[in-house]
CSV table of C-alpha atoms in Angstrom, one decimal:
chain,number,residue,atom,x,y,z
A,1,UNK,CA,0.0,0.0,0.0
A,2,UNK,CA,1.4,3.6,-0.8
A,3,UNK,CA,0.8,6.3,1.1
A,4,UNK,CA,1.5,9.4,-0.5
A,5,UNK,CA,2.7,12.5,1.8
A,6,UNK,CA,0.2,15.5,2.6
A,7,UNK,CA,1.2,19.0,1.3
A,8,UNK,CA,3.2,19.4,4.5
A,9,UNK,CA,5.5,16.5,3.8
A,10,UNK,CA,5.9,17.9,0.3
A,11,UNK,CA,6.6,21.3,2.1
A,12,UNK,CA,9.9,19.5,4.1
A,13,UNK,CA,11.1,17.7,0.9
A,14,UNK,CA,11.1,20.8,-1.3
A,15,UNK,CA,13.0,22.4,1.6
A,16,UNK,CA,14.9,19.6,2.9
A,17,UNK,CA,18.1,21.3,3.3
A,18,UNK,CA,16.6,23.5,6.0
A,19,UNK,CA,15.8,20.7,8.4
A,20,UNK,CA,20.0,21.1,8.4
A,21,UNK,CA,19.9,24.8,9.0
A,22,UNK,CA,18.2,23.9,12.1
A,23,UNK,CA,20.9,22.4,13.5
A,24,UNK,CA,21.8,25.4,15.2
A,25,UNK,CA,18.4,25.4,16.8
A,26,UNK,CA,17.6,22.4,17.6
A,27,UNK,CA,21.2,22.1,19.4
A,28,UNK,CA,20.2,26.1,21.4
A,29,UNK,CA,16.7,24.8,22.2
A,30,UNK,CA,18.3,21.5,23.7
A,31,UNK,CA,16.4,19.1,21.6
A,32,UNK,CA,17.4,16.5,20.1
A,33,UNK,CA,17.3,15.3,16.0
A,34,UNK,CA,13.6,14.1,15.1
A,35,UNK,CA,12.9,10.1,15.7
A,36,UNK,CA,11.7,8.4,12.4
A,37,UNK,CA,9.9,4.8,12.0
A,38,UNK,CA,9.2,4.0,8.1
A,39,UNK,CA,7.1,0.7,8.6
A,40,UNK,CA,9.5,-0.8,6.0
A,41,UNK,CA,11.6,-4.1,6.5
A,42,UNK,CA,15.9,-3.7,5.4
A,43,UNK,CA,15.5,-4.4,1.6
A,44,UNK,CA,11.7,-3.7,1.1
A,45,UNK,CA,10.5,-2.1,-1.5
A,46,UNK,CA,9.0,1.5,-2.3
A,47,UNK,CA,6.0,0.8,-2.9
A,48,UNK,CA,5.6,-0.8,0.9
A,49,UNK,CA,6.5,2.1,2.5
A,50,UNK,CA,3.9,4.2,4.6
A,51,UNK,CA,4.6,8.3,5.3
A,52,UNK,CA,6.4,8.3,8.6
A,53,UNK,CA,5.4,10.8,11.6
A,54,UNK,CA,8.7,12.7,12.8
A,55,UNK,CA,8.9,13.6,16.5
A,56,UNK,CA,11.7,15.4,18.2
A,57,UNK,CA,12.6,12.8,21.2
A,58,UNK,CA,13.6,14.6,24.8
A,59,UNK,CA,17.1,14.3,25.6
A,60,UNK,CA,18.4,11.1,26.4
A,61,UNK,CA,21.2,10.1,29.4
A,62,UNK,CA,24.5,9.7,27.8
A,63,UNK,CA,25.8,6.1,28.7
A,64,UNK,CA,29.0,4.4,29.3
A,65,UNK,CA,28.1,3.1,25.7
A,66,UNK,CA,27.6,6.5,24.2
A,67,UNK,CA,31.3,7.9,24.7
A,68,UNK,CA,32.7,4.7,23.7
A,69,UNK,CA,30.7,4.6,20.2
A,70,UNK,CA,32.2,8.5,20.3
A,71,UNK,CA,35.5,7.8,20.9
A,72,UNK,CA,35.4,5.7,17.9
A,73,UNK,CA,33.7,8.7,16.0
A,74,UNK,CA,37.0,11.1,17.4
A,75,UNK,CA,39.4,8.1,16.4
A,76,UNK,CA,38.0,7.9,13.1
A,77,UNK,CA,38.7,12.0,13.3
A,78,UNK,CA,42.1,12.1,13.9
A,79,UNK,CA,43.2,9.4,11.2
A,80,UNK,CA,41.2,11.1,8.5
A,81,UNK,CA,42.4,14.9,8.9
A,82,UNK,CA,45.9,14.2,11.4
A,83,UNK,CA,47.4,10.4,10.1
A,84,UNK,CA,45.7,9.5,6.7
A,85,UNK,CA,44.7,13.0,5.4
A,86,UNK,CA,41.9,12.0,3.1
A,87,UNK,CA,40.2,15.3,4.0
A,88,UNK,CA,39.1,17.4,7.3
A,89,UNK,CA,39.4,15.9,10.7
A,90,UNK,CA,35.6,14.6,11.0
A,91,UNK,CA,35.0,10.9,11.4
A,92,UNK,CA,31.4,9.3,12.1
A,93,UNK,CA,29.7,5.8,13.5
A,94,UNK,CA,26.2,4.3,12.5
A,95,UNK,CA,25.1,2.3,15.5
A,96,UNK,CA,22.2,-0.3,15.4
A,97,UNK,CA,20.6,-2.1,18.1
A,98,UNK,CA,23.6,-1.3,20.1
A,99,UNK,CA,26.2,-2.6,17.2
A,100,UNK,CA,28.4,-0.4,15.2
A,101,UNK,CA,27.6,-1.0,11.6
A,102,UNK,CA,29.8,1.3,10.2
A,103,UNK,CA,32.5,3.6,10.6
A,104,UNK,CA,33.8,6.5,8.6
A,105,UNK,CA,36.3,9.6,8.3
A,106,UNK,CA,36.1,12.1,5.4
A,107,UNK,CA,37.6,11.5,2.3
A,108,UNK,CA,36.8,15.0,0.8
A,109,UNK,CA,40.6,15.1,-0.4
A,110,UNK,CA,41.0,11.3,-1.2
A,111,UNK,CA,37.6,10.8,-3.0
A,112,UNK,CA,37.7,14.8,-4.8
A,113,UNK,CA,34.2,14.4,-3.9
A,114,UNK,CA,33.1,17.1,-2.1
A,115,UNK,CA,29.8,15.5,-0.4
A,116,UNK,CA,32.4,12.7,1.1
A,117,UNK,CA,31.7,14.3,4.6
A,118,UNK,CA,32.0,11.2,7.4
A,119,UNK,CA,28.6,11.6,8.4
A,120,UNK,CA,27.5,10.7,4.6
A,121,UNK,CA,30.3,8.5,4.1
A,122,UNK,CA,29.5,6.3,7.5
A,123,UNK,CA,25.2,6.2,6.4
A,124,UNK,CA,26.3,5.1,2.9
A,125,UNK,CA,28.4,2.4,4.2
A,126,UNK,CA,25.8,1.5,6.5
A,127,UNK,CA,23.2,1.5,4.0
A,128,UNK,CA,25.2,-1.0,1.7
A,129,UNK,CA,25.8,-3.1,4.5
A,130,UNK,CA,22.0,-3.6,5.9
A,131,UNK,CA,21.2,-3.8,1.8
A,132,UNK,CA,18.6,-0.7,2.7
A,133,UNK,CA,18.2,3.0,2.6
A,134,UNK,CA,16.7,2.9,5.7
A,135,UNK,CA,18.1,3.6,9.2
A,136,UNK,CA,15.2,4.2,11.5
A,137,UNK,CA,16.3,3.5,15.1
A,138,UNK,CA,19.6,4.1,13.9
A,139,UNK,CA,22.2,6.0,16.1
A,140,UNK,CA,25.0,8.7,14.7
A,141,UNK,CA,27.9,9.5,16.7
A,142,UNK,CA,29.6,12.2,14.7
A,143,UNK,CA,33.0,13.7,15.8
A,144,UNK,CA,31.6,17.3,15.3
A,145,UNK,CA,27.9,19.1,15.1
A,146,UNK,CA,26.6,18.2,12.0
A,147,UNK,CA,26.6,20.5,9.1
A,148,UNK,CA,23.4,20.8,7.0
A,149,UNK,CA,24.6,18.2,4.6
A,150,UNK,CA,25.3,15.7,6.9
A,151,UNK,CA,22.0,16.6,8.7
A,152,UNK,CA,20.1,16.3,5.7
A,153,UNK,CA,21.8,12.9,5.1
A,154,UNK,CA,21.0,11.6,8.4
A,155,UNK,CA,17.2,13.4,8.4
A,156,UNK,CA,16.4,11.5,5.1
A,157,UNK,CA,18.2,7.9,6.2
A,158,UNK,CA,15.7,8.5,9.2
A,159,UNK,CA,18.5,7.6,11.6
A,160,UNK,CA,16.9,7.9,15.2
A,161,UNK,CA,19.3,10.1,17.4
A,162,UNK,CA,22.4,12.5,16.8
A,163,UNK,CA,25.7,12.5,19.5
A,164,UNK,CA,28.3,14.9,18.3
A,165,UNK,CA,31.8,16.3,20.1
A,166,UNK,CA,33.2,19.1,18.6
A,167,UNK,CA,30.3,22.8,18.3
A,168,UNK,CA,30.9,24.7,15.1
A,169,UNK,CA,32.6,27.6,16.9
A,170,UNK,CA,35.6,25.4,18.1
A,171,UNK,CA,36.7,25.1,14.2
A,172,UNK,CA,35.0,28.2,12.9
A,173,UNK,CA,38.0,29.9,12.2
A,174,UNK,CA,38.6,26.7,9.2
A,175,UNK,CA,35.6,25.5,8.3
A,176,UNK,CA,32.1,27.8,8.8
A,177,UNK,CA,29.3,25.6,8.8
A,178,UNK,CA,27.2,28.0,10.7
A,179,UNK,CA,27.2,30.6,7.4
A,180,UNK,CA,26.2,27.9,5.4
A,181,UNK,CA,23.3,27.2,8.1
A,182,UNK,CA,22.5,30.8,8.0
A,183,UNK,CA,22.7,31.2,4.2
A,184,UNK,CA,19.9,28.4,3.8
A,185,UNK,CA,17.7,30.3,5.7
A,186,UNK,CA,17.8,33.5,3.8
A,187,UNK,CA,15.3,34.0,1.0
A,188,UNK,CA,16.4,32.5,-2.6
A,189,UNK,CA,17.4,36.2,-3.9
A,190,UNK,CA,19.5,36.5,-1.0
A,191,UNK,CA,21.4,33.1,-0.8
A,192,UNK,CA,25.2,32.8,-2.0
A,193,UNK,CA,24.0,30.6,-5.1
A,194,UNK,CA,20.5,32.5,-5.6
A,195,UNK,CA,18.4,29.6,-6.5
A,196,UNK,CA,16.1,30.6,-9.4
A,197,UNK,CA,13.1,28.8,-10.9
A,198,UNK,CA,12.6,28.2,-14.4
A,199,UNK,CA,10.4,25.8,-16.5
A,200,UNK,CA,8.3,25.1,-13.2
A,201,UNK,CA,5.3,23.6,-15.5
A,202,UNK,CA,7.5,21.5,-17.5
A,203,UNK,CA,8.6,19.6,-14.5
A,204,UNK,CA,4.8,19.4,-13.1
A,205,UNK,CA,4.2,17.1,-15.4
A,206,UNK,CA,6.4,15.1,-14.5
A,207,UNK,CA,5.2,15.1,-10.8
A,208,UNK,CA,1.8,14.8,-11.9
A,209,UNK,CA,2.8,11.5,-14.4
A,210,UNK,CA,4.5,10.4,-11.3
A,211,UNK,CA,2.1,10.4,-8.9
A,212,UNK,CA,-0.2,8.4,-11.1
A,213,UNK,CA,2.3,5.8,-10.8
A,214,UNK,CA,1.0,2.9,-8.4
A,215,UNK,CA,4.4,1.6,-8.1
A,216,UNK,CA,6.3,5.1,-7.6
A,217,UNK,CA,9.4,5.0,-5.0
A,218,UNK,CA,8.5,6.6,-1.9
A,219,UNK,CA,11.2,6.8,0.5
């Protein structure tokens, strides 16, 4: 059975970047990264997914498990930007059901991929090893607070929870997340890149032929 999202849900995918401008936020307002459960098994398909209610779980105690999984994340850190220099010092953990699926540094440098942030790099690793897209009641322990990207990555894998180390403002002075955070927030004329709309009908069509399709991905 699909379930197609309400005009709300559209809302959040046609802005999906900001949920990682809210980073700053949500870390202020001391709440934690919104809990998702798609009602879809590792592997299932599209078509069996239902839309998925987010809610923004209350803060959780940290354990003796939490800074261990961390201290993995910082590990990961210090070989990718200090020993292996694939990229900046940022490394990342996927954590399910209390085992560590994956771990990852950034490979920025290594990969000349720009989106190779850990964060992205430790939910695509995870993703190939549980043969799904899908993370829900997945943990991430990331080395430093999340920059939109990586948010965005983690908001859309539906990971459960967010632990990070480093705050923007103790590498600010090397690599400014928060004016990227800040940018997104700005209206389109105002943004660094000035996102501009053209052929808006042409690609309704597509949308519309889409959503006649019974067997349409939803994710």
């Amino acid at each position: 059975m699909v379930v197609r999202f309400n005009p709300a849900k559209r809302l959040w995918r046609y802005n999906f970047l900001l949920a990682g401008a809210l980073v700053t936020l949500v870390a202020l307002a001391g709440l934690g990264v919104g809990d998702a459960r798609a009602q879809i098994p590792p592997g299932g398909t599209p078509s069996a997914i239902t839309s998925v209610e987010r809610t923004a779980p209350a803060q959780v105690a940290v354990t003796d498990k939490d800074r261990e999984f961390m201290q993995l994340a910082i590990d990961k850190m210090r070989q990718a930007g200090v020993v292996d220099k694939t990229g900046g010092p940022f490394g990342a953990v996927v954590v399910l059901d209390g085992k560590v699926i994956s771990v990852a540094g950034n490979s920025v440098m290594k990969d000349k991929d720009p989106t190779a942030h850990a964060e992205v790099n430790a939910i695509r690793e995870a993703c190939r090893k549980l043969g799904t897209y899908d993370l829900s009641g997945a943990v991430l322990y990331s080395s430093c607070e999340c920059c939109p990207l990586c948010y965005a990555a983690a908001y859309w894998a539906r990971v459960g929870k967010i632990f990070y180390a480093a705050s923007w403002s103790d590498y600010s002075d090397v690599f400014d997340d928060a004016k990227l955070s800040k940018d997104i927030c700005k209206p389109y004329d105002q943004r660094q890149l000035a996102p501009q709309q053209i052929l808006q009908s042409e690609a309704q069509k597509v949308w519309q032929e889409f959503k006649k399709m019974p067997d349409g991905a939803r994710y």
